[in-house]
PDB file of N, CA and C in Angstrom:
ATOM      1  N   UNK A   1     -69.898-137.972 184.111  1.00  0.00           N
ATOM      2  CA  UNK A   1     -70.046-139.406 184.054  1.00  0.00           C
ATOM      3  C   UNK A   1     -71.222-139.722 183.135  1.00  0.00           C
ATOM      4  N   UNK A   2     -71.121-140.421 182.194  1.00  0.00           N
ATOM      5  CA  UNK A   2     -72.027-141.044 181.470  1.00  0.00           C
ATOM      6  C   UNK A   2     -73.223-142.127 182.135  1.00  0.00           C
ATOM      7  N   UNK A   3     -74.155-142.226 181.386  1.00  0.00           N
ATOM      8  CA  UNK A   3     -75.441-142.347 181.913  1.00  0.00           C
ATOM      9  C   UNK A   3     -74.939-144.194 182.176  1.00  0.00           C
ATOM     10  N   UNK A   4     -74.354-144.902 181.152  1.00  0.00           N
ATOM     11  CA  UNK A   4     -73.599-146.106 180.937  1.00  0.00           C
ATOM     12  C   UNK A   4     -72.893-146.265 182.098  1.00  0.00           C
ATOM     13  N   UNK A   5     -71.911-145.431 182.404  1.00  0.00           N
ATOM     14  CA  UNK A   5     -70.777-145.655 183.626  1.00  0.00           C
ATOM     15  C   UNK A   5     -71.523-145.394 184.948  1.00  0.00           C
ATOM     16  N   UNK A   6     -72.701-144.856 185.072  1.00  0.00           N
ATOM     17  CA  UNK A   6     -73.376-144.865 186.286  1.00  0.00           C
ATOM     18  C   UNK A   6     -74.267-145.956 186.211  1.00  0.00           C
ATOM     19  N   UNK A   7     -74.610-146.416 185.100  1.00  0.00           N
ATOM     20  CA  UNK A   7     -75.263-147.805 185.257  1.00  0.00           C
ATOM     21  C   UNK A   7     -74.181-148.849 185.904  1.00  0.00           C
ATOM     22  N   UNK A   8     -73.319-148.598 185.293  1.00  0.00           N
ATOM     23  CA  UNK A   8     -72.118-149.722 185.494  1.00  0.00           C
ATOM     24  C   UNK A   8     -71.718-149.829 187.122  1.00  0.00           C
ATOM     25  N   UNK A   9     -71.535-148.501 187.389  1.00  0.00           N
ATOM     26  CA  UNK A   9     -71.177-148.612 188.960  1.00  0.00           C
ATOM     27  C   UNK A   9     -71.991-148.999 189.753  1.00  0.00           C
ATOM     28  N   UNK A  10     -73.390-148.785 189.299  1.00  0.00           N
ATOM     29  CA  UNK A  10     -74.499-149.298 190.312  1.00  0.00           C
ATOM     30  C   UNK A  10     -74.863-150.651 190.775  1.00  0.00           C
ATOM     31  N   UNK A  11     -74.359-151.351 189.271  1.00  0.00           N
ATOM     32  CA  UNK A  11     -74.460-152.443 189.301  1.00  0.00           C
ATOM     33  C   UNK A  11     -73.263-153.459 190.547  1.00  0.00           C
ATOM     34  N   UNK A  12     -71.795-152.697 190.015  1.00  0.00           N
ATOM     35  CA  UNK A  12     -70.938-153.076 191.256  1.00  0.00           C
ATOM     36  C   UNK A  12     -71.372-152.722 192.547  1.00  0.00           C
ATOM     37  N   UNK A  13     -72.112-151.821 192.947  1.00  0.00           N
ATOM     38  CA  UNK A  13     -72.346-151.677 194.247  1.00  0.00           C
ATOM     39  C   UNK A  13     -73.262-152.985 194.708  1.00  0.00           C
ATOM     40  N   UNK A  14     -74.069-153.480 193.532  1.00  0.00           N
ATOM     41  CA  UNK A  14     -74.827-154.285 194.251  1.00  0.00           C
ATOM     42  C   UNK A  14     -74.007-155.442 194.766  1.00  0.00           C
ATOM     43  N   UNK A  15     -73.136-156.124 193.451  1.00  0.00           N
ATOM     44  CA  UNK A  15     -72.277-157.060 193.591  1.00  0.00           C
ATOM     45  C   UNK A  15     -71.367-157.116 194.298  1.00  0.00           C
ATOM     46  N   UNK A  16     -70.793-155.928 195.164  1.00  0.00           N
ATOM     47  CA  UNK A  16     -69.691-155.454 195.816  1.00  0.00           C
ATOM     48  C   UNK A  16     -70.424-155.701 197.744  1.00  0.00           C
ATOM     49  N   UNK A  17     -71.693-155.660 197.435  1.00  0.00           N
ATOM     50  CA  UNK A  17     -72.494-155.893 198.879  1.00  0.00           C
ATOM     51  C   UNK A  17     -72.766-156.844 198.881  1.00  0.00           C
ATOM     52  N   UNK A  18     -72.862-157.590 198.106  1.00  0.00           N
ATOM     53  CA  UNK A  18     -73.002-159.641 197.997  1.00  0.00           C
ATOM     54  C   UNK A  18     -71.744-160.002 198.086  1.00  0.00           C
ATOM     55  N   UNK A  19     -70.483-159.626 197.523  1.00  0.00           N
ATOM     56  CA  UNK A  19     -69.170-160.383 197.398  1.00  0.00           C
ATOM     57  C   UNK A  19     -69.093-160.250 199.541  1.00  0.00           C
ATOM     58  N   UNK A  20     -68.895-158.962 199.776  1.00  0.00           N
ATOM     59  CA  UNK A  20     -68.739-158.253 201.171  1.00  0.00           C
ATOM     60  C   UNK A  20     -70.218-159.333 201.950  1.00  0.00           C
ATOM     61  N   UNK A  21     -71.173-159.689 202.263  1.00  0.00           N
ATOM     62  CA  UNK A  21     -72.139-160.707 202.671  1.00  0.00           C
ATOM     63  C   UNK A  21     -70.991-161.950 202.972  1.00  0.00           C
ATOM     64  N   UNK A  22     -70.760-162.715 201.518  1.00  0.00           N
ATOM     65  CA  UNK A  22     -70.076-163.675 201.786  1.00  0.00           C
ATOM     66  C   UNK A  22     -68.464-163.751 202.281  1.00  0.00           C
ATOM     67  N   UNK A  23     -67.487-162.668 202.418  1.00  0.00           N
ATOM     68  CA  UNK A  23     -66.564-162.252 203.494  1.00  0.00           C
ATOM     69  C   UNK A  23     -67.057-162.689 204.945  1.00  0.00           C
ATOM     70  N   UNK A  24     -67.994-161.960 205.283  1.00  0.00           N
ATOM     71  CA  UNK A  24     -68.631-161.622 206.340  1.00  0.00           C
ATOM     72  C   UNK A  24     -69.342-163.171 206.612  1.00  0.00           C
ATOM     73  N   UNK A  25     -69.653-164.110 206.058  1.00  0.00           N
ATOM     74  CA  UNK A  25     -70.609-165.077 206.120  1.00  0.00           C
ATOM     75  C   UNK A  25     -68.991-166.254 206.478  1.00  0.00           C
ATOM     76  N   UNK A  26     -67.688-165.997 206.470  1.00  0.00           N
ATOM     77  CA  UNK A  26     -66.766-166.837 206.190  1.00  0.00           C
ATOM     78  C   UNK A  26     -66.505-167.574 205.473  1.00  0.00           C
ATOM     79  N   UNK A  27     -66.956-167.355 204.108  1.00  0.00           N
ATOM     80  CA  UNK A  27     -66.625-167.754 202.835  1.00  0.00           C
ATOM     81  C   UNK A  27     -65.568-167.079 201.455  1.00  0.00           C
ATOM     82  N   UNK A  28     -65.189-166.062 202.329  1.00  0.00           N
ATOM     83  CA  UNK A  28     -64.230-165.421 201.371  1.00  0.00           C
ATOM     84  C   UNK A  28     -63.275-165.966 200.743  1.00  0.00           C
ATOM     85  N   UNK A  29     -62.832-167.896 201.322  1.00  0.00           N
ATOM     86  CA  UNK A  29     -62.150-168.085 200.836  1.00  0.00           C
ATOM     87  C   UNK A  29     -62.807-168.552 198.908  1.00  0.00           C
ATOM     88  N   UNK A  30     -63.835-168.822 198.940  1.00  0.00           N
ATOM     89  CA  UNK A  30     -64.444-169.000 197.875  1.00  0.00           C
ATOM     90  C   UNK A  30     -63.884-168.115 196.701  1.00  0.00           C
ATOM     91  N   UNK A  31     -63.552-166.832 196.848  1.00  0.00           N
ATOM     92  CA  UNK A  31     -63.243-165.877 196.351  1.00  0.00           C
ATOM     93  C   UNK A  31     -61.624-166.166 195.629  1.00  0.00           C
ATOM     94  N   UNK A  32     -61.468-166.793 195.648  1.00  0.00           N
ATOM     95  CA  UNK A  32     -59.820-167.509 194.669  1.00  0.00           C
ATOM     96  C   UNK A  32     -59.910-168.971 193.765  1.00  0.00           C
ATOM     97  N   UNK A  33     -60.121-168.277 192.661  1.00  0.00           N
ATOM     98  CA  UNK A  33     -60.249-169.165 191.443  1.00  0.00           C
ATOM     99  C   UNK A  33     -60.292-168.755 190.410  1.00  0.00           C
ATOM    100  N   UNK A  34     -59.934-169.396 189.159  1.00  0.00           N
ATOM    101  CA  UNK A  34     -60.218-168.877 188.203  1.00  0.00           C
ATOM    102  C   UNK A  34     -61.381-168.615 187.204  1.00  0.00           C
ATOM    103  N   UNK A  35     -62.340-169.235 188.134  1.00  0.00           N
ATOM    104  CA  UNK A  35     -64.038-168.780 187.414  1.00  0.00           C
ATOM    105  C   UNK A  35     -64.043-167.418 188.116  1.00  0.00           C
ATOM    106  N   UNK A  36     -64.140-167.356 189.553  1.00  0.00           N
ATOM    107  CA  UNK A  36     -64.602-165.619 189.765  1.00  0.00           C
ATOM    108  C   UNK A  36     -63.647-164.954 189.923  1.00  0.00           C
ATOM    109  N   UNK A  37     -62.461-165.246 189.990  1.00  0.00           N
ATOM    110  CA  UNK A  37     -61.291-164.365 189.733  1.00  0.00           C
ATOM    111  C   UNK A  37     -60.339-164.374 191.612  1.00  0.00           C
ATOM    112  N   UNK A  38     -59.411-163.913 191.565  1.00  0.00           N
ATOM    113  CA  UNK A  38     -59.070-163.818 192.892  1.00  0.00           C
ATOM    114  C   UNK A  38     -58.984-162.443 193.459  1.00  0.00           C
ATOM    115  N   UNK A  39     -59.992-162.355 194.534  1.00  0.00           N
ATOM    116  CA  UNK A  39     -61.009-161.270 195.173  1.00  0.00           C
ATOM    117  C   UNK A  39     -60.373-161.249 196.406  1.00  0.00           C
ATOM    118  N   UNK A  40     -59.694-159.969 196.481  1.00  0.00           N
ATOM    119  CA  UNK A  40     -60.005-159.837 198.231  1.00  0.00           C
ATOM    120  C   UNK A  40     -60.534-158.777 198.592  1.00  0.00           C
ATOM    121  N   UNK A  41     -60.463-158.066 199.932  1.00  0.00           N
ATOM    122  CA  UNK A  41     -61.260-157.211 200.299  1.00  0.00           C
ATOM    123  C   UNK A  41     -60.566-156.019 200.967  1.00  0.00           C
ATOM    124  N   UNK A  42     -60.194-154.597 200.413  1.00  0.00           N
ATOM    125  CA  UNK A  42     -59.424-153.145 200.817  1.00  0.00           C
ATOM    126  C   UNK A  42     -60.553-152.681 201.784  1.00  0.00           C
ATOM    127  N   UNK A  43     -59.773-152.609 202.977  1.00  0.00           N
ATOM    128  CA  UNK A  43     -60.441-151.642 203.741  1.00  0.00           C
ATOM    129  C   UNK A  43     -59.568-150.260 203.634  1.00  0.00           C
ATOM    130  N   UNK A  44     -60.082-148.998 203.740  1.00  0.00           N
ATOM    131  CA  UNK A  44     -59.675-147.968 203.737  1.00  0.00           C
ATOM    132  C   UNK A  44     -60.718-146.865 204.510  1.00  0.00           C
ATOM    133  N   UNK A  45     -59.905-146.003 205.023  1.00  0.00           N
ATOM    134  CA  UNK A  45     -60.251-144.807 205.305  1.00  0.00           C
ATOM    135  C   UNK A  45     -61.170-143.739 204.958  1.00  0.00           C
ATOM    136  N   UNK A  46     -62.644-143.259 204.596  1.00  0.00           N
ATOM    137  CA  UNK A  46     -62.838-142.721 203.802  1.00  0.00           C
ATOM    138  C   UNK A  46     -61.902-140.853 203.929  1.00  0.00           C
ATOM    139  N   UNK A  47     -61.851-140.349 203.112  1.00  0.00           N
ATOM    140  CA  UNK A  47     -60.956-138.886 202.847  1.00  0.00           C
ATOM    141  C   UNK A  47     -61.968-137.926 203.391  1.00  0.00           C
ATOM    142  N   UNK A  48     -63.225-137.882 203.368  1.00  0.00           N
ATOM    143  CA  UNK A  48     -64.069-137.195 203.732  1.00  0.00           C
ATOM    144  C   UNK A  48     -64.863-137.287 205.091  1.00  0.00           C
ATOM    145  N   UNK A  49     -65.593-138.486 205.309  1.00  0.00           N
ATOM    146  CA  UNK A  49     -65.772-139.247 206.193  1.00  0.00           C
ATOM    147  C   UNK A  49     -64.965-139.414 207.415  1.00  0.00           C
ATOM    148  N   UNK A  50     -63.959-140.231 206.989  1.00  0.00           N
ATOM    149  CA  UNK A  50     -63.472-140.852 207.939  1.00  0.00           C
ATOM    150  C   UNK A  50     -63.433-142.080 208.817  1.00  0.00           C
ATOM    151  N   UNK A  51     -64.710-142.787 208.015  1.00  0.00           N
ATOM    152  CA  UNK A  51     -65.360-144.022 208.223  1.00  0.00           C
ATOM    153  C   UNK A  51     -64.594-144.829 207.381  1.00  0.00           C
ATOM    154  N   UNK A  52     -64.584-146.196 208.288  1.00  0.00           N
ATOM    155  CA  UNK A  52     -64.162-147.257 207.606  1.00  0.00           C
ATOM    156  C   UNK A  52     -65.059-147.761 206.274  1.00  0.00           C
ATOM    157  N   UNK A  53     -64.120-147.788 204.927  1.00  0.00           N
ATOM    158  CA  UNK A  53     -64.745-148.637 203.973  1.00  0.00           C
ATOM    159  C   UNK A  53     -64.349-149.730 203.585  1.00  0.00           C
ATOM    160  N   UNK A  54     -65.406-150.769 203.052  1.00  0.00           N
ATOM    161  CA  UNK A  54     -64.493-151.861 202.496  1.00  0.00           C
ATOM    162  C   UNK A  54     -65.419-152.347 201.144  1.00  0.00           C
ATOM    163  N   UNK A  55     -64.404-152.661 199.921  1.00  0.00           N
ATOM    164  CA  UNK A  55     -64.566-152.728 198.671  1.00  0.00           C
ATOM    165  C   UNK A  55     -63.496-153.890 198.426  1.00  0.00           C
ATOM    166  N   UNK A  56     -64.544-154.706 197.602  1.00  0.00           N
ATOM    167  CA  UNK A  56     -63.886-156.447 197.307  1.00  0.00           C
ATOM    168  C   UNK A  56     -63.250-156.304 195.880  1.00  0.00           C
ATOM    169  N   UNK A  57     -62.137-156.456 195.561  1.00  0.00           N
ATOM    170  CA  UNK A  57     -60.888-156.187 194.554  1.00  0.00           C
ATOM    171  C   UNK A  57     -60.673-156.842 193.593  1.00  0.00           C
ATOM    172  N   UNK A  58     -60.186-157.194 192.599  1.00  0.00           N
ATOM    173  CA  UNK A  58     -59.414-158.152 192.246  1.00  0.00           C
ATOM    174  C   UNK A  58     -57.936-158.143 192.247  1.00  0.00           C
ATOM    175  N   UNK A  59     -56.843-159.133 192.569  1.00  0.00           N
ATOM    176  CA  UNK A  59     -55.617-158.642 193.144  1.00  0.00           C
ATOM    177  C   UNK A  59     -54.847-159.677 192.724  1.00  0.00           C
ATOM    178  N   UNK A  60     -53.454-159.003 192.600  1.00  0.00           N
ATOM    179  CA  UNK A  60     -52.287-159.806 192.402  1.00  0.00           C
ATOM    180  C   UNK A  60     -51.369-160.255 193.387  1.00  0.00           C
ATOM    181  N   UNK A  61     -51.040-161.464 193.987  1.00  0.00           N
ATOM    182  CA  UNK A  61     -49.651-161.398 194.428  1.00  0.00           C
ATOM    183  C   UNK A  61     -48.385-161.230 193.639  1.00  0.00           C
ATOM    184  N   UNK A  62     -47.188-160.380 194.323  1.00  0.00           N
ATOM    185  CA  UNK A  62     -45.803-160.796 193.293  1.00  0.00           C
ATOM    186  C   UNK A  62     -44.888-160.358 194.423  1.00  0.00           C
ATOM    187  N   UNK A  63     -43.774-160.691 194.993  1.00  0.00           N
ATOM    188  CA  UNK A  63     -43.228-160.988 195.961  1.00  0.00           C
ATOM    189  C   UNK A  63     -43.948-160.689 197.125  1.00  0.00           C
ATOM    190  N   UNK A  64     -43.453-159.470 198.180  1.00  0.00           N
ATOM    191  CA  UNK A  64     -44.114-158.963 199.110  1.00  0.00           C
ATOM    192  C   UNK A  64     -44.731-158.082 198.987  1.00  0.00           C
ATOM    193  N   UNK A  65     -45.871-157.909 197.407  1.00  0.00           N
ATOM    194  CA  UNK A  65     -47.034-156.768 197.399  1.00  0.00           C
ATOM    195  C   UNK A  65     -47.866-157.474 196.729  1.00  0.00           C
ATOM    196  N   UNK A  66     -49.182-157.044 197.388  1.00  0.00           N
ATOM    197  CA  UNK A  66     -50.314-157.136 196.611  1.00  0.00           C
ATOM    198  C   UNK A  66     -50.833-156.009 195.800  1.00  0.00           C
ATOM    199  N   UNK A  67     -51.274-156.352 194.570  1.00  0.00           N
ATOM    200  CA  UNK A  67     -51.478-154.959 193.364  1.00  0.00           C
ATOM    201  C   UNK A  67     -52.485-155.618 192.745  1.00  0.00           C
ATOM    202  N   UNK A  68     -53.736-154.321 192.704  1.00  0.00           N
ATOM    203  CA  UNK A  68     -54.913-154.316 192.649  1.00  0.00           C
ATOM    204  C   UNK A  68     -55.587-153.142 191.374  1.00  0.00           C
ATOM    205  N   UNK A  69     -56.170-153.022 190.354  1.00  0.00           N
ATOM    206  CA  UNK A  69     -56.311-152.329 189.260  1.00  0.00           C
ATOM    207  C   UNK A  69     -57.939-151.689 190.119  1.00  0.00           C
ATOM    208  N   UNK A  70     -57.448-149.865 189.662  1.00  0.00           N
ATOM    209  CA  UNK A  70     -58.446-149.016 189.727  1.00  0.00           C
ATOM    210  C   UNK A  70     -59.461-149.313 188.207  1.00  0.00           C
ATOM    211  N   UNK A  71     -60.360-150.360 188.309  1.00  0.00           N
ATOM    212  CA  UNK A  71     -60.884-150.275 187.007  1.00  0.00           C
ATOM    213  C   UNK A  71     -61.771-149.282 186.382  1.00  0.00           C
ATOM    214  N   UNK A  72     -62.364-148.014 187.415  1.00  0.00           N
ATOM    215  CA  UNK A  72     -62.574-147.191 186.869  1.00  0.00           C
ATOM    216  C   UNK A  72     -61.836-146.060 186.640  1.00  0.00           C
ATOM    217  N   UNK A  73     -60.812-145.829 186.854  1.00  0.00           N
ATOM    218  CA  UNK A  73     -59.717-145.307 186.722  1.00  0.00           C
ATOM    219  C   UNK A  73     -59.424-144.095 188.080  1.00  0.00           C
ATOM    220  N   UNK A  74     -58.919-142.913 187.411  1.00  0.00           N
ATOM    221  CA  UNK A  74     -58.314-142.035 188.587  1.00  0.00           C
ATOM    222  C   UNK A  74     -58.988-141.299 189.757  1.00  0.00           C
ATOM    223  N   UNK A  75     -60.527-141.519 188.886  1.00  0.00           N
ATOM    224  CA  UNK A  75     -61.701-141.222 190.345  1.00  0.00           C
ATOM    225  C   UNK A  75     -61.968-142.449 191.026  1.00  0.00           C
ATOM    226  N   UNK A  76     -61.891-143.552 191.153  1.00  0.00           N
ATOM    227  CA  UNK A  76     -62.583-144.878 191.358  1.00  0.00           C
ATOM    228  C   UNK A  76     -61.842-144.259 193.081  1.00  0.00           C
ATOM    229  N   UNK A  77     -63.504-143.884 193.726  1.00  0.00           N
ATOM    230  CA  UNK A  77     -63.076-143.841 195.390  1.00  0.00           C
ATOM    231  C   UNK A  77     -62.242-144.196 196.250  1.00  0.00           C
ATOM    232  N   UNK A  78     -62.186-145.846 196.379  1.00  0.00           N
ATOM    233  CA  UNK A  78     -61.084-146.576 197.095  1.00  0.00           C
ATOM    234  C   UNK A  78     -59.606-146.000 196.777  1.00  0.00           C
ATOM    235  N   UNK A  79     -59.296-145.270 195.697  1.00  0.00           N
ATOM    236  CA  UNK A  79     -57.813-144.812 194.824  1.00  0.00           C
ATOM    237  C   UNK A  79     -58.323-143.662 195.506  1.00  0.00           C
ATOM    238  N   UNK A  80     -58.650-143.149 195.255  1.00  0.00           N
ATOM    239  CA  UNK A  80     -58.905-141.193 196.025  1.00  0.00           C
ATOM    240  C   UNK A  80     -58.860-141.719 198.022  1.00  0.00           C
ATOM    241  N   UNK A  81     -59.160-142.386 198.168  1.00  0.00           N
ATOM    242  CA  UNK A  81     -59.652-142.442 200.043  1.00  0.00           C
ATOM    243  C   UNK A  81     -57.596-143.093 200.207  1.00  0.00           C
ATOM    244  N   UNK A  82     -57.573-144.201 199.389  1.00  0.00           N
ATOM    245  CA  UNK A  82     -55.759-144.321 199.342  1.00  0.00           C
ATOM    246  C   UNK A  82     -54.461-143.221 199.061  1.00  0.00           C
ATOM    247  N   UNK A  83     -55.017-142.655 198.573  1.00  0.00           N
ATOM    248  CA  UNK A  83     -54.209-141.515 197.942  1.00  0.00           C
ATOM    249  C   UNK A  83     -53.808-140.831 199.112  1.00  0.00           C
ATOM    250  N   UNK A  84     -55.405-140.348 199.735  1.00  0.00           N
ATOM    251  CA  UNK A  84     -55.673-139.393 200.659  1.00  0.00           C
ATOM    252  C   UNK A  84     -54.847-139.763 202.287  1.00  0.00           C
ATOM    253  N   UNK A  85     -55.334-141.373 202.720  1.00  0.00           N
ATOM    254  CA  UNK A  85     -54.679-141.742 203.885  1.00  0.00           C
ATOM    255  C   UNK A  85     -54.604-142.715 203.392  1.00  0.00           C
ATOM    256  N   UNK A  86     -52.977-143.290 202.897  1.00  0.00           N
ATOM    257  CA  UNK A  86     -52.609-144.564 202.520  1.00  0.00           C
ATOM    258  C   UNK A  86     -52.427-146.024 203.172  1.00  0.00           C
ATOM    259  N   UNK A  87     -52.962-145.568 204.800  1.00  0.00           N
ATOM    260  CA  UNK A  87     -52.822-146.453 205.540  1.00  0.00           C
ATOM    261  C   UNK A  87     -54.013-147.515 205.401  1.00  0.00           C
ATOM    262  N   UNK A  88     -54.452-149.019 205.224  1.00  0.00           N
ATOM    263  CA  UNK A  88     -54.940-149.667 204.716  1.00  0.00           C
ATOM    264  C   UNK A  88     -55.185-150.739 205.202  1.00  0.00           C
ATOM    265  N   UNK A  89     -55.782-152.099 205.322  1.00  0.00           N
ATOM    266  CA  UNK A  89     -55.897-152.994 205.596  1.00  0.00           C
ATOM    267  C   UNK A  89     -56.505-153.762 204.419  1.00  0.00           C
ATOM    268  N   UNK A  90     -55.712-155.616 204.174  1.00  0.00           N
ATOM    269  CA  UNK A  90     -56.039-156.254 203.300  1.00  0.00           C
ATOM    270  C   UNK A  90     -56.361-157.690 203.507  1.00  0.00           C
ATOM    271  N   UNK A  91     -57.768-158.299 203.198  1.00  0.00           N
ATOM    272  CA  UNK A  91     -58.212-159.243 203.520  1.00  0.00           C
ATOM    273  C   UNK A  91     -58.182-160.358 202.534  1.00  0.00           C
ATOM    274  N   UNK A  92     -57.392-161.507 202.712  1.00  0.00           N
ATOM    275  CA  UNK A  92     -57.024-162.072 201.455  1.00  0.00           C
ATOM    276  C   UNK A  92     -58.032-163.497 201.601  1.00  0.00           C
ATOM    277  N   UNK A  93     -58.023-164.310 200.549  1.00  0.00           N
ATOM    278  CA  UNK A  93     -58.580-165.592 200.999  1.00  0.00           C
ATOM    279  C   UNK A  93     -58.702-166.258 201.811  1.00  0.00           C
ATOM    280  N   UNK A  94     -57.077-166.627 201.854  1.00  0.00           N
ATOM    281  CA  UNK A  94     -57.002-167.893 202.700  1.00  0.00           C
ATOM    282  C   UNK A  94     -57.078-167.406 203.780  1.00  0.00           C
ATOM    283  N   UNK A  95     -57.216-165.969 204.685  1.00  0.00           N
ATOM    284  CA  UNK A  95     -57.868-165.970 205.871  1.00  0.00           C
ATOM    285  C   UNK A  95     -56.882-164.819 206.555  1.00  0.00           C
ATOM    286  N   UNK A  96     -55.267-164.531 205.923  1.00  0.00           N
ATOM    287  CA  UNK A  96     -54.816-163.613 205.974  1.00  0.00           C
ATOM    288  C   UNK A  96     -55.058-161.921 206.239  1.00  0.00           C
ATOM    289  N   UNK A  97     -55.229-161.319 207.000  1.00  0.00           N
ATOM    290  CA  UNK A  97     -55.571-160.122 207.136  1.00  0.00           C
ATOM    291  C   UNK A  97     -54.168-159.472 207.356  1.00  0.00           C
ATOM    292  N   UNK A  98     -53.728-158.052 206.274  1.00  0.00           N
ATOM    293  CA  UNK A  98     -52.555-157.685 206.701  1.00  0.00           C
ATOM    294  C   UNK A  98     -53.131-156.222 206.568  1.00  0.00           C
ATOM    295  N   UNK A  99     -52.469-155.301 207.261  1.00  0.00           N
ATOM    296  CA  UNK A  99     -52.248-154.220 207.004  1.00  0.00           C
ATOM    297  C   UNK A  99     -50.873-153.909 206.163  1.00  0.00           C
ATOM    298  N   UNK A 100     -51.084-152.273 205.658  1.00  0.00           N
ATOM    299  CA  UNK A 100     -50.191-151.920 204.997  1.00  0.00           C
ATOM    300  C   UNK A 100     -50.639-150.673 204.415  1.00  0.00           C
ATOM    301  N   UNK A 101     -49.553-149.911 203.644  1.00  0.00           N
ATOM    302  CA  UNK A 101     -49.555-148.672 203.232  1.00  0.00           C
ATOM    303  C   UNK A 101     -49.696-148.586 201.787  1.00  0.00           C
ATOM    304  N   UNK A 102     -50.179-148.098 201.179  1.00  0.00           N
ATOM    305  CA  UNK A 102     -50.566-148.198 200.232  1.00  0.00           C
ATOM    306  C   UNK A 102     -49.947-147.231 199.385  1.00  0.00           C
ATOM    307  N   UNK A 103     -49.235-147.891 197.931  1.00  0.00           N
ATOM    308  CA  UNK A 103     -48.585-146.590 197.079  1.00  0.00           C
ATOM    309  C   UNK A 103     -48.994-146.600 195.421  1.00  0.00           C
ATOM    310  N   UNK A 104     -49.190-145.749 194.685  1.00  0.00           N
ATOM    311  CA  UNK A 104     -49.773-145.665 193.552  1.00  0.00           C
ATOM    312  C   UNK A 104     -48.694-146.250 192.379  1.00  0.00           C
ATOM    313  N   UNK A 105     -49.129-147.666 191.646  1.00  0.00           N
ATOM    314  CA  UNK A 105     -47.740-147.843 190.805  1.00  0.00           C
ATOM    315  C   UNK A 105     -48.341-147.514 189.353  1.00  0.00           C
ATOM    316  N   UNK A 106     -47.451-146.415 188.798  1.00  0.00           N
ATOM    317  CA  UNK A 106     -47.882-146.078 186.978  1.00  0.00           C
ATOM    318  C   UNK A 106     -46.749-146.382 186.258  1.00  0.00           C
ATOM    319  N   UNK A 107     -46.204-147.432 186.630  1.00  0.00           N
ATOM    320  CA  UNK A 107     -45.117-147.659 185.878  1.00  0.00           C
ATOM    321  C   UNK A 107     -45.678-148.760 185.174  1.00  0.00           C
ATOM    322  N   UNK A 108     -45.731-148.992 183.919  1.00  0.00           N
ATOM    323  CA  UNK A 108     -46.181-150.248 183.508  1.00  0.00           C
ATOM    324  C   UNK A 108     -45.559-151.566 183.160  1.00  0.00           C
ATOM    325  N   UNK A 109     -44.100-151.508 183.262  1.00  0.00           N
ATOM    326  CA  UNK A 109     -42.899-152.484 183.580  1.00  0.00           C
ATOM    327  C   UNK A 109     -43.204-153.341 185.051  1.00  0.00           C
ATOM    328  N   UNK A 110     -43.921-152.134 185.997  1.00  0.00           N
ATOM    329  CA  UNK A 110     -43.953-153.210 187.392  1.00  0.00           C
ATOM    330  C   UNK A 110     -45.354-154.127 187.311  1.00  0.00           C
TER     331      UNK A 110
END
């Protein structure tokens, strides 16, 4: 990992514990717009651990799935802890909490 991409991640951790504050504060619905983007929040499993994690997203609806981009790509944790136990929980704006299973899409048509 480059000295850049560990700057970069550090920086999301901070922002990723402020987005997660205001979840937690009951403001998540704030989190759907098009200034900060539409954010929700993956809880997952950690693979190692085993502890619950949760990491604030950016996400798509399109029929009955929500699809969410690994922006650091094929290591980005939350994708490795999904991979590992795909079972999941998803916290959306408007107040929605669903569970669900989680599957890897590389098709770039979907």
């Amino acid at each position: 990992m480059s000295i850049e991409e560990s700057q970069l991640r550090a920086a999301f951790r901070v922002l990723n514990r402020s987005m997660l504050l205001l979840w937690r504060l009951g403001l998540g619905w704030q989190m759907a717009n098009p200034i900060s983007g539409y954010i929700m929040v993956l809880a997952t499993t950690g693979r190692r651990s085993g502890d619950r994690r949760l990491v604030p997203l950016n996400y798509a609806e399109h029929a009955d799935s929500i699809y969410c981009l690994a922006g650091f790509g094929k290591g980005t944790h939350w994708l490795l802890n999904l991979q590992a136990i795909p079972a999941c929980e998803v916290w959306l704006p408007d107040g929605r909490r669903l569970n669900g299973h989680a599957n890897l899409v590389t098709d770039e048509s979907r």
